Structures are given as C-alpha cells and as structure tokens.
Amino acid sequence: MADISKEGRMQLALEAYKKGLFPSKTAAAKAFDVPPRTFMTRVNGTTARKDSTANCRKLTDTEESTLLAWILDMDRRGLPPRISTVRYLAQLLLSARLSSPQEASIGENWVNRFIKRHKELCSKYSRKYDYQRAKCEDPELIKGWFTRFMMLFRMNATGWALPPQIILAAKNHQSQWYKVVPKDYRISTSENGWTNDELGLEWLQEMFEKHTASLHQRALSLSNIQSGFAATGLVPLSPERVLSKLHIQLKTPTPPSTAHSNQSFNGPGKTPANICQLDQQKKRIQHLRSHQTVSPSTLEQAVDKVIKSAEITMQNAILLQQEVNQLRAANQRLKRKTRGIKILYSNWW
C-alpha cells in the first residue's frame, strides 16, 4: 500500500470503517497506515487540509490562482491593475461563491497579504508621465539613433568571442571621438552604416586572422586531418563506419485500443484547460468507473480535476465580464464626447 498516497489511504480507511470492516477506529487506522488521531477527526467530519482554506484567507486556492493569472496577463499587456481593482475583483469572486453575496467582504489589507503569498507580484507607486519626455518618444526621432552605427559581434559555441567591429555612417572618423573604446575594437565607416564586402574582407584580414592565427596549427594538425577523413569513411574507404552510426529503428504505431492506452487512463490526470482535455478527462473517468480494481481515491481525484476546471472557467467568466463592462463604459464615454450636439436656429438667415 506504499504506492497509494496518504490521502488515498485515508479515504480507503474511512470507507472500510463505515462499512463495519474494523471493530475500532484505531484498528482501521493501523491497517491502512494513517495517523490514528487524524483518522478520528476525519471520522467526526473534519475535512482534509487540502480541501480547507485557512481562516485568514477569503478566497480558495483556485480563486487566487485565477486572480493571479489575470493580474499577470494584464501586466503583460502593459495595463497593470491598481490595488483597488484587485480588491474589487476579489470581492466579485467571493460574492459569486457565497450563498448570500451581502456577507462577502474583502478587507483593505487583503491585497497586501495576497501579494506576500505570491512572489510573482509586487506593488509600487506609479509616477506621472512627463509630457516633454512623451513628446521625445517619437519613433521617427528614435529611429535616427539606430541608423548612425552598427556593431558586429562574432562568437562561437564554446563561449569565446572576437572583439566587435563598429561601423559608422560616415566617410571619415577621428580617434579622439572614442577614447574610452577598448583598443582591440575595430572602427570602420560606410555610407549607410551597414556592412559590405569591403568591410567584410577588412574584418577577415585585420580581426579574424589576427586573433585566430595561433589556432591554425593546433586545429590543422596531422591527427585531426587524418581522423576527419577516417570519420567520414573516405580514407581508408569504409562506408560501414558511417552507416553503423545511424540508429534507424522502424516503429509500428500502437493502436488506440491497446492496453498501453488504457494504462494512461489509470491515473487521475490533470486539470482540463480546453475542450479536448476535458473530453480526455471524461473518458478517463468513464474508464475508472468501469474497472473495479481502481481505488475510490483515484476516481475522486479525477472528478475533482473536472470540478476545478469548471470553477476556473466560471471565475474567468466573472473577470472577463467585469472587463467587458469597463470597456463598454469607456466606449460610451467616448461616444458622448464625439457625438454632435443638436442646436436650434431660425430660418430667416
């Protein structure tokens, strides 16, 4: 029974005790290797820790993960939400779960505790955007800085790099312009600041040959040359040496109805994230129900995955509906600003 999780053994012990297979709670706990005190509290109706929420927490784990995913998505779109917005959305999720939404209340410090529980989040004060700075962020003005020069870097897979080559969009240059540039950097010029055949040849002669000349003798040694011809099977001629290194194995596709495909349905699976995964989870549950050898805890976990998927979908619908409402309100305000005003005037003029 070591391959069954602790919660699975607890469920089996509870089921066996309720059927009267053991004379006492202690005997059932020892038979399934679970803590007796924990088993007694579970018999009395206490829920598992994974299914319960801490007293200081308003939202469940699923609700918090949904809210976290929404915050990160808004941040990736360049629209990080305010603390008041996060608190309002948490209020919506809590109200949707409670039977009486009037009892739902999110405290002022809840968002701060939520941020501390999730390392992916942090909060900071926003600063007023400088209008003069915004005017300077014209793409046409910024583009000029990227067309004045080009830097070419060459490196290899071992992590060794050659000094870069800087190409200026000019006809001449003066060494006094860049005193802080390292001496091994190559400064070149062209009409448009891009590389060309002449600069490529210049780099090969002045940079590549200069820094790799000492490696020629070591790379083109007698042993390296001979091993290269031998590895390709040319000298001495040996095609079998190359063919022996090719590992080609023909595999027959496994039919979908084999035992291997059934084994993939033995576990509880993962929480479905789309329609295809939900259909797979449904087939998995049907497979588990048709096999009496499957433990009840595995079937329960598989059903919990579907329930969690439904909860996430409903919670995302709440957040999306709120986002749609905000967009509709903003659209209405924009329409009122651009709508023409109807005026009355006389016909005499």
Short mmCIF file of C-alpha atoms in Angstrom, two decimals, residues 102-308:
data_model
loop_
_atom_site.label_atom_id
_atom_site.label_comp_id
_atom_site.label_asym_id
_atom_site.label_seq_id
_atom_site.Cartn_x
_atom_site.Cartn_y
_atom_site.Cartn_z
CA GLN A 102 -24.04 40.62 1.06
CA GLU A 103 -21.79 38.76 3.52
CA ALA A 104 -18.79 38.97 1.18
CA SER A 105 -16.24 41.47 2.38
CA ILE A 106 -12.59 41.91 1.41
CA GLY A 107 -10.52 43.90 3.89
CA GLU A 108 -8.28 46.81 3.00
CA ASN A 109 -5.11 44.81 3.79
CA TRP A 110 -6.17 41.67 1.92
CA VAL A 111 -4.36 42.64 -1.29
CA ASN A 112 -1.11 43.21 0.64
CA ARG A 113 -1.31 39.71 2.13
CA PHE A 114 -2.18 38.35 -1.32
CA ILE A 115 0.97 39.93 -2.75
CA LYS A 116 3.12 38.43 0.03
CA ARG A 117 1.75 34.95 -0.71
CA HIS A 118 2.70 35.18 -4.39
CA LYS A 119 6.31 36.00 -5.19
CA GLU A 120 5.41 36.79 -8.80
CA LEU A 121 3.71 40.00 -7.67
CA CYS A 122 4.99 43.27 -6.29
CA SER A 123 3.45 46.71 -5.86
CA LYS A 124 4.87 50.17 -6.34
CA TYR A 125 3.64 53.72 -6.73
CA SER A 126 3.05 54.92 -10.26
CA ARG A 127 4.67 58.16 -11.39
CA LYS A 128 3.18 60.87 -13.52
CA TYR A 129 4.39 60.56 -17.09
CA ASP A 130 6.44 63.56 -18.19
CA TYR A 131 4.78 65.25 -21.15
CA GLN A 132 8.09 66.52 -22.55
CA ARG A 133 9.51 63.02 -22.36
CA ALA A 134 6.47 61.63 -24.15
CA LYS A 135 6.95 64.12 -26.98
CA CYS A 136 10.54 62.92 -27.42
CA GLU A 137 9.41 59.31 -27.82
CA ASP A 138 8.52 59.87 -31.45
CA PRO A 139 9.55 56.72 -33.39
CA GLU A 140 10.91 58.86 -36.22
CA LEU A 141 13.23 60.66 -33.79
CA ILE A 142 14.37 57.50 -32.05
CA LYS A 143 14.99 55.66 -35.32
CA GLY A 144 17.86 58.01 -36.13
CA TRP A 145 19.91 56.75 -33.19
CA PHE A 146 19.79 53.21 -34.57
CA THR A 147 20.93 54.16 -38.07
CA ARG A 148 24.09 56.03 -37.09
CA PHE A 149 26.26 53.00 -36.45
CA MET A 150 26.28 49.20 -36.35
CA MET A 151 28.15 46.81 -34.06
CA LEU A 152 29.00 43.31 -35.31
CA PHE A 153 29.76 40.57 -32.78
CA ARG A 154 31.27 37.18 -33.63
CA MET A 155 31.33 34.30 -31.17
CA ASN A 156 31.46 30.50 -31.16
CA ALA A 157 29.65 27.75 -29.29
CA THR A 158 32.39 27.40 -26.67
CA GLY A 159 31.73 30.91 -25.37
CA TRP A 160 34.75 32.60 -26.93
CA ALA A 161 34.11 35.88 -28.79
CA LEU A 162 36.16 38.10 -31.06
CA PRO A 163 36.37 41.86 -30.46
CA PRO A 164 33.42 43.62 -32.14
CA GLN A 165 33.53 45.80 -35.21
CA ILE A 166 31.82 49.23 -35.10
CA ILE A 167 30.61 50.62 -38.44
CA LEU A 168 29.75 54.34 -38.54
CA ALA A 169 27.51 56.02 -41.10
CA ALA A 170 30.19 58.49 -42.20
CA LYS A 171 33.09 58.97 -44.59
CA ASN A 172 35.81 59.72 -42.03
CA HIS A 173 36.25 59.40 -38.30
CA GLN A 174 38.66 60.68 -35.69
CA SER A 175 40.22 58.63 -32.93
CA GLN A 176 39.56 61.44 -30.46
CA TRP A 177 35.84 60.67 -30.63
CA TYR A 178 36.10 57.42 -28.71
CA LYS A 179 38.91 57.43 -26.21
CA VAL A 180 37.04 55.06 -23.88
CA VAL A 181 36.52 52.39 -26.57
CA PRO A 182 38.84 49.37 -25.99
CA LYS A 183 41.87 49.29 -28.24
CA ASP A 184 41.05 45.89 -29.75
CA TYR A 185 37.72 47.17 -31.15
CA ARG A 186 37.66 47.77 -34.91
CA ILE A 187 36.26 51.15 -36.12
CA SER A 188 35.08 51.32 -39.75
CA THR A 189 32.89 53.61 -41.86
CA SER A 190 30.40 53.22 -44.68
CA GLU A 191 27.88 55.48 -46.39
CA ASN A 192 24.82 53.96 -44.71
CA GLY A 193 26.39 52.49 -41.56
CA TRP A 194 25.92 48.90 -42.77
CA THR A 195 28.50 46.28 -43.57
CA ASN A 196 29.55 45.44 -47.14
CA ASP A 197 32.02 43.22 -48.98
CA GLU A 198 34.95 45.57 -48.41
CA LEU A 199 34.34 45.78 -44.67
CA GLY A 200 33.87 42.02 -44.51
CA LEU A 201 37.25 41.47 -46.16
CA GLU A 202 38.78 44.07 -43.86
CA TRP A 203 37.43 42.23 -40.83
CA LEU A 204 38.81 38.89 -42.05
CA GLN A 205 42.27 40.33 -42.60
CA GLU A 206 42.55 42.63 -39.58
CA MET A 207 40.43 40.84 -36.97
CA PHE A 208 39.83 37.18 -37.74
CA GLU A 209 43.32 36.30 -38.99
CA LYS A 210 44.95 38.30 -36.21
CA HIS A 211 43.13 36.54 -33.37
CA THR A 212 42.96 33.02 -34.83
CA ALA A 213 46.40 32.61 -36.43
CA SER A 214 47.76 30.83 -33.35
CA LEU A 215 44.98 28.25 -33.59
CA HIS A 216 45.66 27.15 -37.17
CA GLN A 217 48.48 24.74 -36.38
CA ARG A 218 46.58 23.17 -33.48
CA ALA A 219 43.36 22.81 -35.48
CA LEU A 220 45.02 21.56 -38.68
CA SER A 221 47.30 19.01 -37.02
CA LEU A 222 48.16 15.67 -38.61
CA SER A 223 45.97 13.68 -36.24
CA ASN A 224 42.93 15.96 -36.72
CA ILE A 225 43.18 15.79 -40.52
CA GLN A 226 43.52 12.01 -40.58
CA SER A 227 40.69 11.47 -38.07
CA GLY A 228 38.41 13.74 -40.12
CA PHE A 229 38.88 11.67 -43.29
CA ALA A 230 38.53 8.44 -41.31
CA ALA A 231 35.31 9.55 -39.54
CA THR A 232 33.63 10.21 -42.89
CA GLY A 233 34.69 6.82 -44.24
CA LEU A 234 36.75 8.29 -47.09
CA VAL A 235 40.35 7.34 -46.23
CA PRO A 236 40.53 4.45 -45.69
CA LEU A 237 37.32 3.78 -47.60
CA SER A 238 34.82 2.34 -45.11
CA PRO A 239 31.11 3.16 -45.69
CA GLU A 240 30.17 0.78 -42.84
CA ARG A 241 31.83 3.15 -40.36
CA VAL A 242 29.31 5.84 -41.22
CA LEU A 243 26.29 3.54 -41.58
CA SER A 244 26.95 1.93 -38.19
CA LYS A 245 26.42 5.29 -36.50
CA LEU A 246 22.93 5.70 -37.94
CA HIS A 247 20.37 4.38 -35.46
CA ILE A 248 17.26 3.89 -37.58
CA GLN A 249 14.50 1.88 -35.94
CA LEU A 250 11.14 1.25 -37.54
CA LYS A 251 8.32 1.52 -35.01
CA THR A 252 4.80 0.24 -35.56
CA PRO A 253 2.17 2.68 -34.28
CA THR A 254 0.30 1.37 -31.26
CA PRO A 255 -3.45 1.06 -31.87
CA PRO A 256 -5.57 3.33 -29.69
CA SER A 257 -7.44 0.41 -28.13
CA THR A 258 -4.41 -1.43 -26.70
CA ALA A 259 -3.55 -1.97 -23.08
CA HIS A 260 -0.99 0.85 -23.21
CA SER A 261 -3.68 3.42 -23.95
CA ASN A 262 -5.76 2.03 -21.10
CA GLN A 263 -2.84 2.41 -18.71
CA SER A 264 -2.74 6.13 -19.46
CA PHE A 265 -6.28 6.38 -18.02
CA ASN A 266 -5.39 4.73 -14.71
CA GLY A 267 -4.24 7.96 -13.04
CA PRO A 268 -6.39 10.94 -12.04
CA GLY A 269 -4.98 13.06 -14.87
CA LYS A 270 -4.57 16.83 -14.94
CA THR A 271 -6.97 19.73 -14.68
CA PRO A 272 -8.50 20.27 -18.17
CA ALA A 273 -7.64 23.60 -19.76
CA ASN A 274 -9.58 23.24 -23.03
CA ILE A 275 -12.36 21.22 -24.66
CA CYS A 276 -10.02 18.49 -25.90
CA GLN A 277 -8.51 17.94 -22.45
CA LEU A 278 -11.99 17.94 -20.90
CA ASP A 279 -13.07 15.20 -23.31
CA GLN A 280 -9.99 13.16 -22.38
CA GLN A 281 -10.77 13.60 -18.69
CA LYS A 282 -14.34 12.43 -19.28
CA LYS A 283 -13.07 9.27 -20.98
CA ARG A 284 -10.63 8.75 -18.10
CA ILE A 285 -13.43 8.93 -15.53
CA GLN A 286 -15.56 6.50 -17.56
CA HIS A 287 -12.61 4.12 -17.72
CA LEU A 288 -12.01 4.36 -13.97
CA ARG A 289 -15.68 3.69 -13.21
CA SER A 290 -15.70 0.55 -15.38
CA HIS A 291 -12.72 -1.01 -13.53
CA GLN A 292 -13.40 -2.29 -10.03
CA THR A 293 -9.68 -2.54 -9.23
CA VAL A 294 -9.24 1.24 -9.27
CA SER A 295 -9.20 2.80 -5.81
CA PRO A 296 -12.03 5.22 -4.95
CA SER A 297 -9.50 7.95 -4.18
CA THR A 298 -8.21 7.87 -7.77
CA LEU A 299 -11.73 8.25 -9.15
CA GLU A 300 -12.42 11.05 -6.68
CA GLN A 301 -9.26 12.88 -7.74
CA ALA A 302 -10.23 12.56 -11.40
CA VAL A 303 -13.65 14.08 -10.69
CA ASP A 304 -12.01 16.85 -8.65
CA LYS A 305 -9.96 17.80 -11.72
CA VAL A 306 -13.15 18.36 -13.72
CA ILE A 307 -14.71 20.33 -10.88
CA LYS A 308 -11.61 22.52 -10.62
#
